[in-house]
Tab-separated table of C-alpha atoms and ligand atoms in Angstrom:
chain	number	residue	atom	x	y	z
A	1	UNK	CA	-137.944	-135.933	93.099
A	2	UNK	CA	-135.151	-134.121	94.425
A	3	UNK	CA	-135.586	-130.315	93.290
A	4	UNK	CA	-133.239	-127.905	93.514
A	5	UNK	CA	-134.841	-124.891	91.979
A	6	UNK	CA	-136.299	-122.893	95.364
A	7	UNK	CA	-137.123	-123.547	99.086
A	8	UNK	CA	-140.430	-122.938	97.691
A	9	UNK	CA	-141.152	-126.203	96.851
A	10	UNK	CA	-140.818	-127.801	100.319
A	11	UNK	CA	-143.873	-129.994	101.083
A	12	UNK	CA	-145.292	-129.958	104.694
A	13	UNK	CA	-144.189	-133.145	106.842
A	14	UNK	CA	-146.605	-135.891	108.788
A	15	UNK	CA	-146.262	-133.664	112.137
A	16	UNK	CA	-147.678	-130.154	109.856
A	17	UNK	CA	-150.211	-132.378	108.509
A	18	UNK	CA	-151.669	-133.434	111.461
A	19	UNK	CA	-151.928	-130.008	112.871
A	20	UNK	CA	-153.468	-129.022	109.870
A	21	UNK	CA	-156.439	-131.920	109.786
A	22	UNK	CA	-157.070	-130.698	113.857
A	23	UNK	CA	-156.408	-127.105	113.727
A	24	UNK	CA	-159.058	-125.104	115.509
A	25	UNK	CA	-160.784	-123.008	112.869
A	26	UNK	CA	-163.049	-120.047	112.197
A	27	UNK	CA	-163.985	-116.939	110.003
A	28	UNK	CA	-160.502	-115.372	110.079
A	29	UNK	CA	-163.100	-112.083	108.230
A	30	UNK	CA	-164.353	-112.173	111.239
A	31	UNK	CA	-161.669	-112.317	112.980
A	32	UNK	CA	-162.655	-115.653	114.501
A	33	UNK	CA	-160.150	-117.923	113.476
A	34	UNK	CA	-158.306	-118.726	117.070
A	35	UNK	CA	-155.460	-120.648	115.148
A	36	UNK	CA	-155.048	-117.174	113.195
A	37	UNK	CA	-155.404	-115.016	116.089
A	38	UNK	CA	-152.793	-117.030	118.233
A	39	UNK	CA	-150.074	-116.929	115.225
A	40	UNK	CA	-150.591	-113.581	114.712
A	41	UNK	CA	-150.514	-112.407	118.626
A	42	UNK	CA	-147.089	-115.009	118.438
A	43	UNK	CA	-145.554	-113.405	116.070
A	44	UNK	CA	-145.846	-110.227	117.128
A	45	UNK	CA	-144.751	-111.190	120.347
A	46	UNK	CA	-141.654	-113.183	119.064
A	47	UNK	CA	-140.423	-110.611	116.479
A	48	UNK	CA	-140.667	-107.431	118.962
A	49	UNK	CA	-143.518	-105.405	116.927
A	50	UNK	CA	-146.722	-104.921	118.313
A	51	UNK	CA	-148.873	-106.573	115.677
A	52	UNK	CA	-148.759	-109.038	112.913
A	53	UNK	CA	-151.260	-109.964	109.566
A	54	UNK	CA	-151.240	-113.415	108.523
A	55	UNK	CA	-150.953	-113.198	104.352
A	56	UNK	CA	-151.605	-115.309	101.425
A	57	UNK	CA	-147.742	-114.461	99.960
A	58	UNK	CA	-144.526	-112.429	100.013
A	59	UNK	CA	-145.547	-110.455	97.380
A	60	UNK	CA	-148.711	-109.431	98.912
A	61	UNK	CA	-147.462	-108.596	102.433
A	62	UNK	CA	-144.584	-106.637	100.652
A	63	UNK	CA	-147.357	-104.611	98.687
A	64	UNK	CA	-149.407	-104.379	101.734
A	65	UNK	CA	-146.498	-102.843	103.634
A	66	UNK	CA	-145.694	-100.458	100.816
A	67	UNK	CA	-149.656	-98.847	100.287
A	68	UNK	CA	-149.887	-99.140	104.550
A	69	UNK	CA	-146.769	-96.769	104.582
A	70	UNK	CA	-147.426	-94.610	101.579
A	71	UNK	CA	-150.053	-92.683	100.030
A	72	UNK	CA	-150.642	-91.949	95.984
A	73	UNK	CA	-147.767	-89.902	94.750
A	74	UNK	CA	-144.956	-90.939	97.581
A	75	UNK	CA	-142.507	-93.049	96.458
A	76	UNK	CA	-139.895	-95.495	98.178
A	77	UNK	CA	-136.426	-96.552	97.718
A	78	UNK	CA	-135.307	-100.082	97.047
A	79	UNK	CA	-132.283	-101.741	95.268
A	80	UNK	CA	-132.345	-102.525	91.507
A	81	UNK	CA	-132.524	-106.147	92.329
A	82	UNK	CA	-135.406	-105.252	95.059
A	83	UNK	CA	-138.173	-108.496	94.464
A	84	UNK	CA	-140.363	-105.901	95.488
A	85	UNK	CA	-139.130	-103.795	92.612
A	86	UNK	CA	-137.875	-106.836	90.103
A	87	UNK	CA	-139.902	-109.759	90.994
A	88	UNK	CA	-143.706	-108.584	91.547
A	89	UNK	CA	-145.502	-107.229	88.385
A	90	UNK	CA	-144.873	-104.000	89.693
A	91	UNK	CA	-147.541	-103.594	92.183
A	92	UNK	CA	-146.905	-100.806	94.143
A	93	UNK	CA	-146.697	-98.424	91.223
A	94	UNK	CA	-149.976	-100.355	89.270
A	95	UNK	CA	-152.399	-100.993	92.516
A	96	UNK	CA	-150.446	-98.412	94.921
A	97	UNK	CA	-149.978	-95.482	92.911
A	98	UNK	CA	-146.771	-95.203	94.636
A	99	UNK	CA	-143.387	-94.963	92.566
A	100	UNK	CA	-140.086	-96.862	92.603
A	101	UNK	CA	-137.023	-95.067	93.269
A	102	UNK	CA	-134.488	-98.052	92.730
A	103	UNK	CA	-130.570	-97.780	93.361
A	104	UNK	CA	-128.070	-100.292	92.041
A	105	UNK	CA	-127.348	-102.621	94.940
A	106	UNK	CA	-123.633	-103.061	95.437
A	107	UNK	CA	-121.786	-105.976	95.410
A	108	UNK	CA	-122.969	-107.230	99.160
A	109	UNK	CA	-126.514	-106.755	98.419
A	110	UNK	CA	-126.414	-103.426	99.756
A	111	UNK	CA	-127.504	-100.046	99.070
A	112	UNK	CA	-125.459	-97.088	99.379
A	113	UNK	CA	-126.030	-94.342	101.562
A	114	UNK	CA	-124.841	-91.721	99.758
A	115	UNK	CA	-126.568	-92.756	96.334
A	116	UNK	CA	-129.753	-93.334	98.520
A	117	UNK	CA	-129.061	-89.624	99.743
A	118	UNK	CA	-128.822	-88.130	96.134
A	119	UNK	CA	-132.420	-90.223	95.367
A	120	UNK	CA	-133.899	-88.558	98.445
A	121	UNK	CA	-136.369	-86.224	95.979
A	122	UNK	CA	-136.389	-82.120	97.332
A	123	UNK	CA	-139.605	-81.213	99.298
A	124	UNK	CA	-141.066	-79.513	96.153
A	125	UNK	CA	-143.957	-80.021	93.864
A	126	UNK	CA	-142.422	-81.564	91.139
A	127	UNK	CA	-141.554	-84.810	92.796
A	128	UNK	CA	-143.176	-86.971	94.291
A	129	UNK	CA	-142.503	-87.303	97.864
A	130	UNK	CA	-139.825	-89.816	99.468
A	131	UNK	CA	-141.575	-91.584	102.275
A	132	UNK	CA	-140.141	-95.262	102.736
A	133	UNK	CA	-136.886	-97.263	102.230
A	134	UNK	CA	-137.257	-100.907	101.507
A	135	UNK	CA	-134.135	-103.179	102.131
A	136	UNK	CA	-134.150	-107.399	101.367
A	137	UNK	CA	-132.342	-109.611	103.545
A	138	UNK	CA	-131.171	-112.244	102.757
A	139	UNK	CA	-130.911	-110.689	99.069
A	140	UNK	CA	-129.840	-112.966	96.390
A	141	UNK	CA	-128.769	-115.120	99.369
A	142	UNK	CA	-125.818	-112.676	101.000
A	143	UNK	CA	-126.811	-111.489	104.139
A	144	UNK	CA	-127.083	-107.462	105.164
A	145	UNK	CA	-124.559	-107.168	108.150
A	146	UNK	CA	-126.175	-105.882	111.595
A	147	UNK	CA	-123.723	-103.227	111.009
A	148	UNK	CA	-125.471	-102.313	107.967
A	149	UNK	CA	-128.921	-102.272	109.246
A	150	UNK	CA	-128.225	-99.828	112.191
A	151	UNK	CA	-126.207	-97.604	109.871
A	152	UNK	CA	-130.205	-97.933	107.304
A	153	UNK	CA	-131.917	-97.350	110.840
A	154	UNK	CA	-129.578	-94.507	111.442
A	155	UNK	CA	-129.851	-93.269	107.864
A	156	UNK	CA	-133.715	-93.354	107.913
A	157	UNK	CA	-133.856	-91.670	111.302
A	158	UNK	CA	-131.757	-88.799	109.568
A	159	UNK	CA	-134.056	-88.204	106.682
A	160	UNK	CA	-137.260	-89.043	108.151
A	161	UNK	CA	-137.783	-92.321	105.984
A	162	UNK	CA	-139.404	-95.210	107.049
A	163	UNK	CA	-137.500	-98.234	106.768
A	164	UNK	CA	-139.427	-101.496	105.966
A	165	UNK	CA	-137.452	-105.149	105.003
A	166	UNK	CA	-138.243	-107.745	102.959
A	167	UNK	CA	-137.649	-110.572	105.181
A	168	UNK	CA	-138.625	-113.682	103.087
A	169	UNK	CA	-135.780	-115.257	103.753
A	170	UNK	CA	-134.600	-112.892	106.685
A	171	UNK	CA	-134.411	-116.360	109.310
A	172	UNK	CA	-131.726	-117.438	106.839
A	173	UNK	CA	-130.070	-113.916	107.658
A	174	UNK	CA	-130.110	-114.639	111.547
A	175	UNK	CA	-129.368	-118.230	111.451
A	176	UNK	CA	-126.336	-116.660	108.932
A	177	UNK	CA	-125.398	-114.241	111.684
A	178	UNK	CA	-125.954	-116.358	114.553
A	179	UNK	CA	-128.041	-114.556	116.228
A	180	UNK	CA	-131.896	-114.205	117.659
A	181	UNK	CA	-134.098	-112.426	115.268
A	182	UNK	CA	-134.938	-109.561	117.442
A	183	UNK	CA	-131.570	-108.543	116.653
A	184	UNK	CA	-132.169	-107.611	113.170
A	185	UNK	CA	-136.173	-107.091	113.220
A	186	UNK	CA	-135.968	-104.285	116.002
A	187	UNK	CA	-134.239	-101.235	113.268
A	188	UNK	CA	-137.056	-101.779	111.126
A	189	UNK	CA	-140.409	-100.517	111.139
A	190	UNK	CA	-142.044	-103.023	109.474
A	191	UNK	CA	-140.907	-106.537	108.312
A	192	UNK	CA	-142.234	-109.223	106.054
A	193	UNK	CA	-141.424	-113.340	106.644
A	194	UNK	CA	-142.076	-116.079	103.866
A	195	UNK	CA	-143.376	-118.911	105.842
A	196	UNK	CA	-143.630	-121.221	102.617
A	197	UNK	CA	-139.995	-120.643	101.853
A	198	UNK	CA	-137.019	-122.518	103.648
A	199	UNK	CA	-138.808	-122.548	106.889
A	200	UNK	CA	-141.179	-125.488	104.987
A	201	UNK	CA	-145.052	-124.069	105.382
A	202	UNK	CA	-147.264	-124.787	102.689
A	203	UNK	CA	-148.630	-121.166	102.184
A	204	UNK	CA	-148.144	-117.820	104.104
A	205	UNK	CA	-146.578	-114.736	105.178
A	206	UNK	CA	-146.715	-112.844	108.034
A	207	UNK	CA	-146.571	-108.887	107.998
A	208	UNK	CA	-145.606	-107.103	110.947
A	209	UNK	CA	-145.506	-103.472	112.502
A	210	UNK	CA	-147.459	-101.349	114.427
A	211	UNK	CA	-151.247	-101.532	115.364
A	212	UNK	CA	-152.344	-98.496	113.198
A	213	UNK	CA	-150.135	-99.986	110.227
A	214	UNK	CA	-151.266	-103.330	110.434
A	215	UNK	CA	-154.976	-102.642	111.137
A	216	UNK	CA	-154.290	-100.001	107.571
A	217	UNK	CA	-152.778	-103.131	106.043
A	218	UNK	CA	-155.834	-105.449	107.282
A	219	UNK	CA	-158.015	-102.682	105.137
A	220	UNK	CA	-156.200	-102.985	101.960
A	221	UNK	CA	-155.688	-107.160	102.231
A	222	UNK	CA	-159.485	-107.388	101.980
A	223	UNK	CA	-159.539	-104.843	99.052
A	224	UNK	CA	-157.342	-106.960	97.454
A	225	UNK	CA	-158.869	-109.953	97.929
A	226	UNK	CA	-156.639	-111.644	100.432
A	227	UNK	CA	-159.304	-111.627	103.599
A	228	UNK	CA	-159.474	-115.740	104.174
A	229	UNK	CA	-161.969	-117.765	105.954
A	230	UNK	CA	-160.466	-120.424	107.840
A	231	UNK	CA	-156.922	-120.009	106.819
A	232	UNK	CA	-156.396	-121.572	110.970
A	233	UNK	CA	-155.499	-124.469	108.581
A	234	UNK	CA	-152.532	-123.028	107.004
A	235	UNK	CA	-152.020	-120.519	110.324
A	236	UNK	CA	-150.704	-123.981	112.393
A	237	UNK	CA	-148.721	-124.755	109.633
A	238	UNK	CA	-147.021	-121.552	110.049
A	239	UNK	CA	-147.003	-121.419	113.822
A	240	UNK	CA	-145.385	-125.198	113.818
A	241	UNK	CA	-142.543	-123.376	111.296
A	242	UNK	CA	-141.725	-120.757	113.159
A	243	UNK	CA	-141.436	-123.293	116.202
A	244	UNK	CA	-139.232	-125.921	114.691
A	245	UNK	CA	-137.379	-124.762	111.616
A	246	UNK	CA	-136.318	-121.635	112.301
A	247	UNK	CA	-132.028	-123.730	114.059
A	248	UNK	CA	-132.198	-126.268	110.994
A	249	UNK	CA	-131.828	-123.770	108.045
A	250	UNK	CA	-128.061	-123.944	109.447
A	251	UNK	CA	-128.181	-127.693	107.363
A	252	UNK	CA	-129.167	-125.894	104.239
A	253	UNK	CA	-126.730	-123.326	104.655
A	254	UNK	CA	-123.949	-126.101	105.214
A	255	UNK	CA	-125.623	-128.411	102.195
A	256	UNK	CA	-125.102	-125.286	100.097
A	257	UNK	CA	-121.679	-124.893	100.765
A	258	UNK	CA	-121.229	-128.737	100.536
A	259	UNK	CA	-122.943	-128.206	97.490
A	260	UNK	CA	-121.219	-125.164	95.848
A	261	UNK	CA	-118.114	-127.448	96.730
A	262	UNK	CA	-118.735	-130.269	94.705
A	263	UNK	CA	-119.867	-128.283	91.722
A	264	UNK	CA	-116.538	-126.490	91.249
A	265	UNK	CA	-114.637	-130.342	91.186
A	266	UNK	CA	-116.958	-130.745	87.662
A	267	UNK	CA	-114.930	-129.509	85.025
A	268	UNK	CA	-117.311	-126.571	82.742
A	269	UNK	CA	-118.834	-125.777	86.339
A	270	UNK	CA	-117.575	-123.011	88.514
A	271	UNK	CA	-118.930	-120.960	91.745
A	272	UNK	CA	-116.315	-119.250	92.503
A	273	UNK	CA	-117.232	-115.881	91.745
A	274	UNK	CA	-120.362	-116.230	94.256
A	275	UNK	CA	-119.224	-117.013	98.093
A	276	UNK	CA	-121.882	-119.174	99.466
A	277	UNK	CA	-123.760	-117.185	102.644
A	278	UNK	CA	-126.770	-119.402	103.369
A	279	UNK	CA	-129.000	-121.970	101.176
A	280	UNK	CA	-128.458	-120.834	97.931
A	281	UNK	CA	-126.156	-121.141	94.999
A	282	UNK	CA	-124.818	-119.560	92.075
A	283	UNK	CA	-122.601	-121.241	89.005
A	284	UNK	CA	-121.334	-120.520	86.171
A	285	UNK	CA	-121.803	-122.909	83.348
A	286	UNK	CA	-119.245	-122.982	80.570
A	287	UNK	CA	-121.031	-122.769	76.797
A	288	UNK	CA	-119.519	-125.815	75.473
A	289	UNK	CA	-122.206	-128.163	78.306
A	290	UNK	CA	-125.924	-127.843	76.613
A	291	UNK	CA	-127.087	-127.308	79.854
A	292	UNK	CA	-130.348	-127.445	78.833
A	293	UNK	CA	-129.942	-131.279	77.844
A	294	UNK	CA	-128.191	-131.970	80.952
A	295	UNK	CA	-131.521	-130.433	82.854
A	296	UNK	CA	-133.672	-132.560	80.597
A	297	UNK	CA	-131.666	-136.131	81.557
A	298	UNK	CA	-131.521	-135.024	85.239
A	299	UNK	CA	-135.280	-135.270	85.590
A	300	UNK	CA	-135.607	-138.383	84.094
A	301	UNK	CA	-133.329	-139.426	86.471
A	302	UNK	CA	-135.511	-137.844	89.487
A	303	UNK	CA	-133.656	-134.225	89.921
A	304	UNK	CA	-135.100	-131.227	88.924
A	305	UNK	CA	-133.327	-127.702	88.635
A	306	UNK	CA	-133.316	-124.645	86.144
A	307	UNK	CA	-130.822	-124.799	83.498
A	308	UNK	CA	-128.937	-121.354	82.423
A	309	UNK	CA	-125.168	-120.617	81.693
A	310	UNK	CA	-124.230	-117.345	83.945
A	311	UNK	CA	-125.195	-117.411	87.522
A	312	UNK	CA	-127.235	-121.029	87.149
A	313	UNK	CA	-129.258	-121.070	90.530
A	314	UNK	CA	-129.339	-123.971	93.015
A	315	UNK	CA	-131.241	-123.538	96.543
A	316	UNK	CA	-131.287	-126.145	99.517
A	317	UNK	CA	-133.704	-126.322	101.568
A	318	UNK	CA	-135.072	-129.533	103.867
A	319	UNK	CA	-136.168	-131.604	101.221
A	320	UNK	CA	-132.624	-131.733	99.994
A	321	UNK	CA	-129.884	-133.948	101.945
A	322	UNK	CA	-126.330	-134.317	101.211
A	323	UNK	CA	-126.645	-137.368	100.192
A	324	UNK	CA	-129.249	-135.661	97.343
A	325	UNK	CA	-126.180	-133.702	96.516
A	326	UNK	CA	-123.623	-136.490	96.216
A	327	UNK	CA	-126.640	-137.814	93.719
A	328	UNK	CA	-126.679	-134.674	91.899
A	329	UNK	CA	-123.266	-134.785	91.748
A	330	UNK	CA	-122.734	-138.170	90.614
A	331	UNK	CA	-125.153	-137.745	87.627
A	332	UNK	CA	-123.761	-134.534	86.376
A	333	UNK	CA	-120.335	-136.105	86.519
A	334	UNK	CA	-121.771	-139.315	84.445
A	335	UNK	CA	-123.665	-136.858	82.096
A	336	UNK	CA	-120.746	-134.527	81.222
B	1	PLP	C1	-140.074	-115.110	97.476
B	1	PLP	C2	-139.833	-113.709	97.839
B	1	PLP	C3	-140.895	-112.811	97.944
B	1	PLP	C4	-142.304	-113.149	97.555
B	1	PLP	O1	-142.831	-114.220	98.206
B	1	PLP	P1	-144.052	-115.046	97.549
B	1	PLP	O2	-144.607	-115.756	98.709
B	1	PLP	O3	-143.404	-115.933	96.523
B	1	PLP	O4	-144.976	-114.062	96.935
B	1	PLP	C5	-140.601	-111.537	98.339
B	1	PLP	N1	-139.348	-111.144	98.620
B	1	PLP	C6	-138.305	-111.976	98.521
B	1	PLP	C7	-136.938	-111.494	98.870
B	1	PLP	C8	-138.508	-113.292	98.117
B	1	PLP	O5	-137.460	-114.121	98.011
């Protein structure tokens, strides 16, 4: 199957598989797992923080990061279209007791300092009290400038926020912005990766920050149920990522394009109002294509993505090849 609906789906290759079936494993509880231990002393290392927490998912380092930061009654700012805010059954307010203050991202992906300013609550009582700002990069697939992120360093340092990012997808940002990840992890204080995403592991995330954070974050993973045994399995899976697939996103971000390319030369489908920044893409789908039915005959025909009519999603990501695309592309044309 050739599926085009996230860089989730990825399945781990022959080499990954290998690793897994010999990694070295222990009670990670324990903190015995040497395949977990090296990964997280790794990524620490490699991302410029002093310590990292191997994690089950996005969502649950992102929730981590949020109760590690902030106590009962704080609350943190985020974007509208925040996954942390959007996308996660709004954990931070139901297990964290700690509120969303979203803003409407801007057009870029971005938040505005001033509006951020005007949500910064008064030291008083009534509010509860503004402790963290959370940004996403890549969001929605655009990419936060470095500009950007030392003017949210600068912003936080002003107002005595914490700044944390989302970083699921934030190797797609520096592959984007050609340049090493250091350069965007160092303004933040803490930082989230998806493993499992474009970068091809089969599970994980890694949180990172420093030692008092993460060992605060350790605390609440096992409260939530997240402490795993001998995860070492899936921590060489990540490891092997981290060490091979960070310089081929740059394929997926050129597929995409490729991609968004050949889509606009089918009449009814149109990208146009969505510039292509790294692996994924938006169309428009005009009302007179039943869309649906076109999804439907696709699969049959071994492709897989998720139908809808105003900003239709597509994502590459190394299971997908331009030839995969020219096959997409071919069917659609045959089907319309
Ligand atoms: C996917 C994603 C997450 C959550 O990751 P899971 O591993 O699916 O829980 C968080 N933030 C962003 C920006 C994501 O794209």
């Amino acid at each position: 199957m050739i599926d085009f609906r996230s860089d989730t789906v990825t399945k781990p290759s022959a080499a990954m598989r290998t690793l897994m079936a010999n990694a070295e494993v222990g009670d990670d509880v324990y903190g015995d797992d040497p395949s977990v231990n090296h990964l997280e002393a790794f990524a620490a290392e490699r991302h410029g923080f002093e310590a990292a927490l191997f994690v089950t998912s996005g969502t649950q380092a992102n929730l981590l990061a949020i109760m590690s930061h902030c106590e009962r009654g704080d609350e943190y700012l985020c974007g509208q279209n925040a996954h942390n805010y959007r996308y996660e059954a709004g954990g931070a307010a139901v297990l964290g007791s700690v509120q969303p203050q979203p803003i409407d991202n801007e057009p870029d992906g971005s938040l505005c300092f001033k509006k951020l300013a005007a949500a910064i609550k008064p030291n008083d009582f009534h509010y509860a009290r503004t402790k963290l700002l959370s940004l996403e990069n890549t969001i929605g697939g655009k990419v936060l400038s470095l500009d950007y992120m030392a003017q949210a360093r600068a912003f936080c340092d002003a107002h005595q926020l914490i700044l944390h990012l989302d970083g699921a997808r934030v190797y797609n940002a520096a592959v984007a912005l050609n340049v090493d990840i250091t350069a965007i992890a160092k303004h933040f204080d803490s930082m989230t990766i998806c493993l499992s995403k474009g970068l091809g592991a089969p599970v994980g995330s890694l949180l990172l920050g420093n030692r008092e954070f993460i060992a605060k974050a350790r605390r609440i993973r096992k409260m939530l149920g997240g402490g795993m045994r001998q995860a070492g399995i899936l921590a060489v899976a990540g490891q092997y990522v981290l060490e091979h697939n960070v310089a081929r996103l740059q394929e997926d971000h050129h597929n995409a394009a490729y991609l968004a390319e050949q889509l606009n030369t089918l009449p009814g489908f149109d990208t146009r109002r969505y510039p292509v920044q790294t692996n994924i893409v938006f169309v428009d789908v005009a009302p007179h294509i039943d869309i649906k039915a076109v999804a439907l005959q696709l699969r049959e025909q071994g492709i897989i993505m998720s139908p809808s009519y105003e900003k239709m999603r597509l994502v590459t990501h190394l299971g997908v090849t331009k030839s995969d695309i020219d096959k997409l592309i071919a069917c659609l044309q045959q089907l319309l």
